[in-house]
Coordinates of C-alpha atoms in Angstrom, one line a residue:
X84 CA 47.6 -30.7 -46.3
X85 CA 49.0 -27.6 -47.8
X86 CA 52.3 -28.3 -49.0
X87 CA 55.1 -26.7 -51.5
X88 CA 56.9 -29.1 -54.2
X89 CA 60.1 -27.6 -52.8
X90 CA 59.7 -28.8 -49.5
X91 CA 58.6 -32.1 -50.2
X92 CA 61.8 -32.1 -52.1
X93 CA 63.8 -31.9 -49.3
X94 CA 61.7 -34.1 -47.1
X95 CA 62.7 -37.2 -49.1
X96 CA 66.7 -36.3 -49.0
X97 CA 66.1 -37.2 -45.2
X98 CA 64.5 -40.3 -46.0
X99 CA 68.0 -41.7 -46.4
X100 CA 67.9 -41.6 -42.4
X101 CA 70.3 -38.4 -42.4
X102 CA 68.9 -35.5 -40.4
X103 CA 68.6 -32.9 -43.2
X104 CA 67.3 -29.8 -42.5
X105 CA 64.3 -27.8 -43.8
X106 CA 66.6 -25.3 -45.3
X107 CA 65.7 -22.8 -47.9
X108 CA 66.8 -23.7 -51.3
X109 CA 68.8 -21.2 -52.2
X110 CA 68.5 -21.0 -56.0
X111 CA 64.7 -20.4 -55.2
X112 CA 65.7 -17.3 -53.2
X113 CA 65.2 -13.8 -54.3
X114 CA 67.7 -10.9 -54.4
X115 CA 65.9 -7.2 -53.2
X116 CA 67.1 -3.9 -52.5
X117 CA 68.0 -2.4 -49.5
X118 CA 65.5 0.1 -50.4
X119 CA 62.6 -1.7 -51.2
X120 CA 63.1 -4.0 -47.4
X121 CA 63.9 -1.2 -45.3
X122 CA 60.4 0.3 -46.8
X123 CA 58.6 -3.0 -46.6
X124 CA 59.8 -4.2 -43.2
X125 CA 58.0 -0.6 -41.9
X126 CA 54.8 -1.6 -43.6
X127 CA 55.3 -5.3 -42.5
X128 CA 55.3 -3.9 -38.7
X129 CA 52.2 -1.3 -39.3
X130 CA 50.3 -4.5 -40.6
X131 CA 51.3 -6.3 -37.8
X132 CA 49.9 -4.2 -35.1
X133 CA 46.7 -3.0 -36.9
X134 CA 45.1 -5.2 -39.8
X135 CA 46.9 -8.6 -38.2
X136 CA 45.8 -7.8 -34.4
X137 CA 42.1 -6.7 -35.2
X138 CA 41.7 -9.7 -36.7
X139 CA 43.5 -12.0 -34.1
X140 CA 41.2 -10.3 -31.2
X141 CA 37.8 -11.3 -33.7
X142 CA 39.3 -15.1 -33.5
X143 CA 39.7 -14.3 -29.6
X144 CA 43.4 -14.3 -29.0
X145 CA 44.7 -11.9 -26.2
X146 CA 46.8 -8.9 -26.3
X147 CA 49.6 -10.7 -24.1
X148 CA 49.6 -14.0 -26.2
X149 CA 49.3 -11.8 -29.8
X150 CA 52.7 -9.6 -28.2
X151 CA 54.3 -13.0 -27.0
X152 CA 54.2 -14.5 -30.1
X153 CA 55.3 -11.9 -33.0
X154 CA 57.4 -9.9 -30.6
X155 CA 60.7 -9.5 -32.6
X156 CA 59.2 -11.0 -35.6
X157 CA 60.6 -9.8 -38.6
X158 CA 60.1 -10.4 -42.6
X159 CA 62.6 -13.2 -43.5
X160 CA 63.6 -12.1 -47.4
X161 CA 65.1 -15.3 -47.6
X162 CA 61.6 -17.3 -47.9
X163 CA 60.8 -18.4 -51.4
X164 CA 57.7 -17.6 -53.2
X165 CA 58.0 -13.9 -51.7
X166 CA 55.9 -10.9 -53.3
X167 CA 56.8 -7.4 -51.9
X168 CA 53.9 -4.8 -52.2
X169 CA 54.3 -3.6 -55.4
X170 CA 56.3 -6.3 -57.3
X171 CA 55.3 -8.7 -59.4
X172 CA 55.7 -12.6 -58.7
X173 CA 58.8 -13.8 -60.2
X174 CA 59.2 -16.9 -62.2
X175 CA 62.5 -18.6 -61.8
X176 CA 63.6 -19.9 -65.0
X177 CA 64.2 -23.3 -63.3
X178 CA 60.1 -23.4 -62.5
X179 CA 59.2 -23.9 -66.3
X180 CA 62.7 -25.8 -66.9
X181 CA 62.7 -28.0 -64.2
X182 CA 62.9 -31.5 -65.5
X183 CA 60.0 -34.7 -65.8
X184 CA 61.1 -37.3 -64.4
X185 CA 60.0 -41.0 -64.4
X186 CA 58.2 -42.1 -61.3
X187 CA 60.5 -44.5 -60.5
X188 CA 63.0 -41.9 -59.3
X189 CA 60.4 -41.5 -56.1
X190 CA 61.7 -45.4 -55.0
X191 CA 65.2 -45.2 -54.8
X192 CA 66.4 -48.6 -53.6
X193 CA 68.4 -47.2 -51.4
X194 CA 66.4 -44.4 -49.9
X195 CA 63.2 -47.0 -49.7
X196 CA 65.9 -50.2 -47.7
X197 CA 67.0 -47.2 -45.6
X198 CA 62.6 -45.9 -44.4
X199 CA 62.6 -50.1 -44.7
X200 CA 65.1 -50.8 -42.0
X201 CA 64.9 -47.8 -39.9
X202 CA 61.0 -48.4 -40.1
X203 CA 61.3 -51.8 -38.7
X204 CA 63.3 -50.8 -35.5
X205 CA 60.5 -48.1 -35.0
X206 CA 57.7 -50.5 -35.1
X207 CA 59.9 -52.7 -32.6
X208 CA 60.9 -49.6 -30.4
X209 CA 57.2 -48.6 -30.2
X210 CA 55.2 -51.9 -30.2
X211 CA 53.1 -51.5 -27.3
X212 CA 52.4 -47.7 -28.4
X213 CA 51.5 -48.2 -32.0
X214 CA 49.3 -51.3 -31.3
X215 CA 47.1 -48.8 -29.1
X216 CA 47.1 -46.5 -31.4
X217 CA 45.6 -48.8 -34.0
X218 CA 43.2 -50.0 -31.6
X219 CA 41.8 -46.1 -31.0
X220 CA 41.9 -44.9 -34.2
X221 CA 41.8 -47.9 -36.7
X222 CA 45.2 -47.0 -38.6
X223 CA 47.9 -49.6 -38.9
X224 CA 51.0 -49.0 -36.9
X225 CA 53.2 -49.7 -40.6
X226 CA 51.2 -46.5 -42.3
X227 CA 51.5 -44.4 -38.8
X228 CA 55.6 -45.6 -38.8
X229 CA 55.5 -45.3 -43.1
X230 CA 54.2 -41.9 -42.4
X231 CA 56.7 -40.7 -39.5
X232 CA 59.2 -41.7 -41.7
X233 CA 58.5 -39.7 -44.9
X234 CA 57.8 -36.5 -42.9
X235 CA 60.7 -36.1 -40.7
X236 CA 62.9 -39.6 -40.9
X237 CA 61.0 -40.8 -37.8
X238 CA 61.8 -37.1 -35.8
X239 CA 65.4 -36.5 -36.6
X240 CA 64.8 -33.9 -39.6
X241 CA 65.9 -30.6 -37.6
X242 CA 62.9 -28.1 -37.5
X243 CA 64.8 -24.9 -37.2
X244 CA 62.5 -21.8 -38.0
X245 CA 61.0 -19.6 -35.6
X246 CA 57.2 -20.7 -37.4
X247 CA 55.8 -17.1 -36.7
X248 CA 58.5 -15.4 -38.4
X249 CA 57.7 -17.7 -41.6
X250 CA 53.7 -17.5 -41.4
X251 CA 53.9 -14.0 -40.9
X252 CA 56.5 -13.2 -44.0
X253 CA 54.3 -15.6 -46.1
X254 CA 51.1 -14.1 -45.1
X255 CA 52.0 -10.5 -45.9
X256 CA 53.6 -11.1 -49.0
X257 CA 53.4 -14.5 -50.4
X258 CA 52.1 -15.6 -53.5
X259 CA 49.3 -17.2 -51.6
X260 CA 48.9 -15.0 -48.6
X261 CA 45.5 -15.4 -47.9
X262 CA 46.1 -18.9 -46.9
X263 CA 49.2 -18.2 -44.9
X264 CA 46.8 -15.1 -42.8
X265 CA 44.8 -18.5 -42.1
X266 CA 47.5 -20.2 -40.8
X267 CA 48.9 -17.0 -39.2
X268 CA 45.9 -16.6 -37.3
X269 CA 45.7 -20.5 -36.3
X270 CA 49.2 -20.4 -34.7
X271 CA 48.1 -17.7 -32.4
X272 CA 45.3 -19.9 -31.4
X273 CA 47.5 -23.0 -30.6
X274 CA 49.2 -20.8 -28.4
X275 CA 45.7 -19.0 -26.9
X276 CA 44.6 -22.2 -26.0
X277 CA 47.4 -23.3 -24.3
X278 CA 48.5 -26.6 -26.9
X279 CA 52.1 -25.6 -27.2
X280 CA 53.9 -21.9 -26.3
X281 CA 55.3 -19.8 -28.5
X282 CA 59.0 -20.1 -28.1
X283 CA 58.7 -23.9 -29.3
X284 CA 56.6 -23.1 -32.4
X285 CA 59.2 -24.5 -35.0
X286 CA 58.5 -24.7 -38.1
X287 CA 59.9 -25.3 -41.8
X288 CA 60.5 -22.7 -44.2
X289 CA 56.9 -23.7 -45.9
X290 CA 55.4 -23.1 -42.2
X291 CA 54.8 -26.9 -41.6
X292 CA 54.9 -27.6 -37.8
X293 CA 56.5 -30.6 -36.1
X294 CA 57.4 -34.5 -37.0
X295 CA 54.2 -34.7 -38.8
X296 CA 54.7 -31.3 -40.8
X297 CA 51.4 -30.2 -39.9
X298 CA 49.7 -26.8 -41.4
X299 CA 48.8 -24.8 -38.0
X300 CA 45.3 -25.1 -39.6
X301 CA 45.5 -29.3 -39.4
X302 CA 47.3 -29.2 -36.3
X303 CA 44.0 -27.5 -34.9
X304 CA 42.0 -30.3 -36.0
X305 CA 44.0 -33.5 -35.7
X306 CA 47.2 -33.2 -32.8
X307 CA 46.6 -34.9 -29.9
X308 CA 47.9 -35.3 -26.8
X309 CA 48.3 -38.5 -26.1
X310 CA 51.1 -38.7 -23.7
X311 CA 49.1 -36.7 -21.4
X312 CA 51.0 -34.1 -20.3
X313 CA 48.5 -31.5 -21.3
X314 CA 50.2 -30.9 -24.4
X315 CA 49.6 -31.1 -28.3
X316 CA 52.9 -31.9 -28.5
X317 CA 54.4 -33.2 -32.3
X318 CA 57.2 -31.9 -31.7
X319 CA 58.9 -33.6 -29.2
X320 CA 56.6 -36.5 -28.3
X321 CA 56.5 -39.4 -29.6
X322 CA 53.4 -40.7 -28.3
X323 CA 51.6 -37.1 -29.6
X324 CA 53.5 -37.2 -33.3
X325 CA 52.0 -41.0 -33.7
X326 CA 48.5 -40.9 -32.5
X327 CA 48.2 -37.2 -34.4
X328 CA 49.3 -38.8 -37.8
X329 CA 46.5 -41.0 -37.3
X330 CA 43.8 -39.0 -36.0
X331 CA 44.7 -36.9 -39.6
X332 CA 43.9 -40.4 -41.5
X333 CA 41.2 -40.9 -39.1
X334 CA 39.6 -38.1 -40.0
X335 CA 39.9 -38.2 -43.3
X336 CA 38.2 -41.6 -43.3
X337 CA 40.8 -44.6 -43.3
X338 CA 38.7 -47.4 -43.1
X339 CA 39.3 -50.2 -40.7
X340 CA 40.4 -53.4 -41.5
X341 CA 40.7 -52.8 -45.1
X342 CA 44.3 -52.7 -47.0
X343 CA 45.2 -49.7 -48.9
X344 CA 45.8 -51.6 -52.2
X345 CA 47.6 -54.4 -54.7
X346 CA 50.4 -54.4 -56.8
X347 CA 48.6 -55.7 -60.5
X348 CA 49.4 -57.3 -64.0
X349 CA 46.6 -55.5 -66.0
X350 CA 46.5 -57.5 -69.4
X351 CA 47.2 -55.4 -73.1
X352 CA 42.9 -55.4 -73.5
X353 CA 42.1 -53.6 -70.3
X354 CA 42.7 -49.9 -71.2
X355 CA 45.3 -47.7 -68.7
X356 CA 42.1 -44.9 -69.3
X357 CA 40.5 -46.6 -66.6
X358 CA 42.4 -45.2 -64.5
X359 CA 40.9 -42.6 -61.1
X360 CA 39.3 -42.3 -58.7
X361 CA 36.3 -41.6 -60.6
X362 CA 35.5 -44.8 -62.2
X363 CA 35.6 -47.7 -59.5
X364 CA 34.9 -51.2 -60.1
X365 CA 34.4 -54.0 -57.4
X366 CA 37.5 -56.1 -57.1
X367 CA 35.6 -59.0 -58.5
X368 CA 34.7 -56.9 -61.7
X369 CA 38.2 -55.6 -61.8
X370 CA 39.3 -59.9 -61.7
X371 CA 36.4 -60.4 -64.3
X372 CA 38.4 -58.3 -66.1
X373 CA 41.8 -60.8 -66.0
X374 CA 43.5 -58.1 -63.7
X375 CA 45.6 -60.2 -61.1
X376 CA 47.9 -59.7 -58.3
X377 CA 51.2 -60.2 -59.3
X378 CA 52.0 -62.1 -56.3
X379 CA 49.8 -64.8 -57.6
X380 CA 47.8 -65.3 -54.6
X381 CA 44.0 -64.4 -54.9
X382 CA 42.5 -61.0 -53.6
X383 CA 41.5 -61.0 -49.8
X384 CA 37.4 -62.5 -49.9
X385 CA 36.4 -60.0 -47.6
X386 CA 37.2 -57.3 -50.4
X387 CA 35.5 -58.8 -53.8
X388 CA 32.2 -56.7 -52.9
X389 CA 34.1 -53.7 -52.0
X390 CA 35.0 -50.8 -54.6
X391 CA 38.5 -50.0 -55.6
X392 CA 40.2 -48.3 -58.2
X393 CA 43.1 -48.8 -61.2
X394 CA 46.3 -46.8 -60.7
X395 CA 48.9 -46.7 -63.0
X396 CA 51.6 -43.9 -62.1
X397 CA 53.7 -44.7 -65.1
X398 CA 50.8 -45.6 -67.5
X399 CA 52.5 -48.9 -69.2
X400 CA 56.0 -48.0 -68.2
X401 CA 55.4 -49.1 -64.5
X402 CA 54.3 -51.4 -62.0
X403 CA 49.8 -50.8 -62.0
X404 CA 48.3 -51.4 -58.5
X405 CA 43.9 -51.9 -57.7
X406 CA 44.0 -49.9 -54.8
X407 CA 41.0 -48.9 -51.7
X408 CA 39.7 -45.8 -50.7
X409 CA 42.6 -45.9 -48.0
X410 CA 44.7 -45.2 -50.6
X411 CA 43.2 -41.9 -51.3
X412 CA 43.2 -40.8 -47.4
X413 CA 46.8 -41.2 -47.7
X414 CA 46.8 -39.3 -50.6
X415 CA 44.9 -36.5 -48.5
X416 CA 48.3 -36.3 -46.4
X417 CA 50.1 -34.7 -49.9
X418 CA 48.3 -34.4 -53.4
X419 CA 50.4 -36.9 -54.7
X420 CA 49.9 -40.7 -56.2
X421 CA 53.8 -41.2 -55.6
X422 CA 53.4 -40.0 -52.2
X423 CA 50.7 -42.3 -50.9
X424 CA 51.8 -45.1 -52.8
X425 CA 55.3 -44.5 -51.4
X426 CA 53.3 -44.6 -47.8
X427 CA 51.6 -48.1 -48.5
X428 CA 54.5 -49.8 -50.7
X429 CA 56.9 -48.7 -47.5
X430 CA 54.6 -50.3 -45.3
X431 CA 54.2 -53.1 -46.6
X432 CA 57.1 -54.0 -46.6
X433 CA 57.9 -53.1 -43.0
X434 CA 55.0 -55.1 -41.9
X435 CA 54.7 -58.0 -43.7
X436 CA 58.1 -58.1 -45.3
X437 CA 57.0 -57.6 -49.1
X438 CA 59.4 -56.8 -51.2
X439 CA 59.8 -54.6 -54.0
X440 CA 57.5 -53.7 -56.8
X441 CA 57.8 -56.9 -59.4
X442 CA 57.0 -54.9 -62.0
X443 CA 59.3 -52.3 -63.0
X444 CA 59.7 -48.6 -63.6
X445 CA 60.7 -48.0 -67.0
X446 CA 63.2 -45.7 -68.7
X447 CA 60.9 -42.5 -69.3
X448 CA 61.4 -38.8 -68.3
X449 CA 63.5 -36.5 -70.2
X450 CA 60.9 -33.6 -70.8
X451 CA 61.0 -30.5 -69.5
X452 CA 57.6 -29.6 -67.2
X453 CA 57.1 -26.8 -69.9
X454 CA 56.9 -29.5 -72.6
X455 CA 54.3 -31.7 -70.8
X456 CA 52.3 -28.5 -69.6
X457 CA 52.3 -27.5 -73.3
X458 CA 50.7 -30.9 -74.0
X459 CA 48.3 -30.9 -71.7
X460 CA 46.9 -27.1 -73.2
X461 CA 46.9 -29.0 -76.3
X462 CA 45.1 -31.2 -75.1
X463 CA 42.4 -29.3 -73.1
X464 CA 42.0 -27.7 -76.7
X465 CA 40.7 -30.6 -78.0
X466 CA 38.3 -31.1 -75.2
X467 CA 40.1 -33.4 -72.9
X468 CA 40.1 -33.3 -69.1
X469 CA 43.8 -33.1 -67.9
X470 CA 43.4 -31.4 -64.7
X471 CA 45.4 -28.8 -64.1
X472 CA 47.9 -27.8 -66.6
X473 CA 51.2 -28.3 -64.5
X474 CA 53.8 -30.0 -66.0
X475 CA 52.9 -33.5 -64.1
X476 CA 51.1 -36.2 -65.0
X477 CA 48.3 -36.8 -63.1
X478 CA 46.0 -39.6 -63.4
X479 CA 44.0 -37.3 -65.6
X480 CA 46.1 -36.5 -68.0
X481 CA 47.5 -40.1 -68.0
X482 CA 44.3 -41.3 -68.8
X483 CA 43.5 -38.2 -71.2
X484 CA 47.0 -39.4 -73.2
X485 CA 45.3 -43.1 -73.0
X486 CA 42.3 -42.1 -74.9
X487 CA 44.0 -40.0 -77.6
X488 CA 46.3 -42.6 -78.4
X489 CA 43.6 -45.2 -79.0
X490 CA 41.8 -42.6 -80.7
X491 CA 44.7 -42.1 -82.8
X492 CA 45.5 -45.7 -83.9
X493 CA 48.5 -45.6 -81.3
X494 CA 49.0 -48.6 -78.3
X495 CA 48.0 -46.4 -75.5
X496 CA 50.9 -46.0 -72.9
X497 CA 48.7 -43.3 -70.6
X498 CA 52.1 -41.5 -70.2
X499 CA 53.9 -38.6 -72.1
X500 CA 57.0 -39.0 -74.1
X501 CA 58.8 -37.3 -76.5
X502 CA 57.2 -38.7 -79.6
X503 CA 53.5 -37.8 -77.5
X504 CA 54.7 -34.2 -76.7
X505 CA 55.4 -33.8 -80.8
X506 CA 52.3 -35.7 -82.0
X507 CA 49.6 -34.3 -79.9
X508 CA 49.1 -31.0 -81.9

């Protein structure tokens, strides 16, 4: 799903099990003259009602609904990521500053106990509900609940923006309008066809739409209404939040029956840089290997034949998991390893009563996401595969940092550091 960093941000304050709202952050917030809006709102309302509407009547929406819906709708300046016609983007200095972290700061102890508990009186409060939902889409009620949880603290996160005031700023002048036109244009067709009026259209500031903080664009393809009222309804309805969530992992091919992965000791002579998604092993190469679960029991039978993958979000300064192809459907829900291993560690231990990772997160961090991003040119430079030069660590620059430390003489950590960020020249 498309997604901002900021909001995801905010997401996890609620997963303390406070109602936080989606509100704008206001050091991302940009300061414009009076001038410059009065002469940009005009423009805004000329491109409403002729490049905006001829394309809404192409995807078939009606005159009445296209009225119903932006009628009143003005350009909200507070919205990050805002690019006036002609301007130029502009980078906060806290974008390139902005601090790397260690992983570990993504499982709080007390923000995961707090998804833990509240999870658990979910899965209780919904029993009956969740165990039908499993049986029609294939998804465990703990990842449905683990979900629910990250994305709206289980429905009491307060949506509070009108969403067609906040697709329509972002599709005329955000940094990535062409997306938000997409998502513009979607919204009027949720309302077209009759899946949920305009008036209750409530979004976050990034233009995310109800518990599950779906994109009008996913909402098209995976809400359900499964209460039966007639209604795609994830906004107030339970029943329609939980069976959407997993029609989403549905679709994106959760597979039955299968876990979504194993907390690992990976001994000193099996290399981090086999880490991705890219280089599966069985599980019963992976244990021909001398990988074991650190739990000490044995890996389910039923999955030795099957392939799965090495993960290692802190390279060797954190816990390493093998994990399924489920494992990457939840990562489908947000382009993060932290997110869907947050996901399956928090369901885990709502389920089955696991505890917490026995390996832990060490002390690393301390960069700024201009150092790291710096690295990673440097390392493109010398022919490396980093990914995208962004200031995080994905597994591909983890793995990248594995093979030019072995390369190098150095133990490889997969992970940057201060004495990395210096060497790698």
């Amino acid at each position: 799903m498309q997604k901002t960093f900021l909001r995801q941000a905010l997401v996890a304050l609620s997963l303390l099990g406070v109602a936080v709202p989606l509100s704008i952050p206001s050091a991302q917030a940009q300061t414009y003259s009076a001038a410059l809006q009065s002469k940009t709102n005009a423009a805004f309302q000329q491109w409403l009602q002729n490049d905006l509407w001829s394309q809404a009547q192409q995807r078939g929406i009606s005159r009445s609904v296209f009225d119903q819906s932006l009628s009143g709708v003005q350009l909200n300046w507070k919205l990050p990521d805002l690019v006036p016609p002609g301007t130029k983007p502009q980078t906060p200095k806290q974008q390139t500053q902005s601090e790397f972290g260690s992983p570990g700061n993504y499982f709080r102890k007390g923000t995961v106990d707090s998804v833990v508990s509240n999870g658990k009186a979910k899965l209780n409060a919904h029993k009956s509900l969740l165990a039908k939902i499993e049986r029609d889409f294939g998804v465990p009620a703990g990842i449905v609940v683990a979900v629910w949880g990250r994305e709206s603290a289980f429905g009491t996160v307060k949506i509070p923006y009108n969403g067609f005031e906040v697709l329509a700023t972002k599709a005329f002048m955000a940094t990535r309008k062409d997306m938000f036109r997409a998502e513009l244009l979607a919204a009027l067709e949720i309302v077209q066809k009759g899946y949920m009026d305009s008036a209750h259209l409530k979004s976050s500031w990034a233009g995310a739409l109800g518990q599950p903080q779906f994109m009008p664009t996913s909402y098209l393809k995976h809400a359900v209404d499964y209460d039966g009222d007639g209604r795609r309804d994830i906004w107030n309805s339970v029943p329609d939040t939980l069976a959407s969530i997993a029609a989403y992992l549905q679709h994106f091919g959760w597979q039955k029956g299968r876990d979504w992965g194993f907390e690992v000791n990976v001994p000193q002579n099996v290399s981090c840089s086999l880490e991705g998604p890219d280089q599966g092993k069985t599980f019963k190469d992976w244990t021909a290997l001398g990988i074991t679960r650190v739990n000490g029991k044995a890996f389910p039978a039923q999955e030795m034949a099957q392939e799965s993958f090495l993960l290692m979000p802190a390279g060797r300064h954190g816990p390493a998991f093998i994990v399924t192809p489920n494992f990457y459907v939840l990562k489908n829900y947000n382009m993060s390893d932290l997110y869907a291993l947050f996901i399956g560690h928090v369901s885990d231990r709502m389920s089955y009563g696991a505890g917490g990772f026995q390996q832990g997160w060490g002390d690393v961090g301390g960069l700024y996401r201009s150092d790291v991003a710096a690295m990673q040119k440097r390392l493109q430079k010398q022919g490396y595969d980093v990914g995208k030069p962004d200031g995080l660590a994905g597994f591909k620059t983890r793995r990248s940092i594995g093979i030019w430390q072995a390369k190098n003489g150095q133990p490889a950590t997969c992970f940057p550091d201060k004495a990395l960020v210096k060497a790698i020249r």
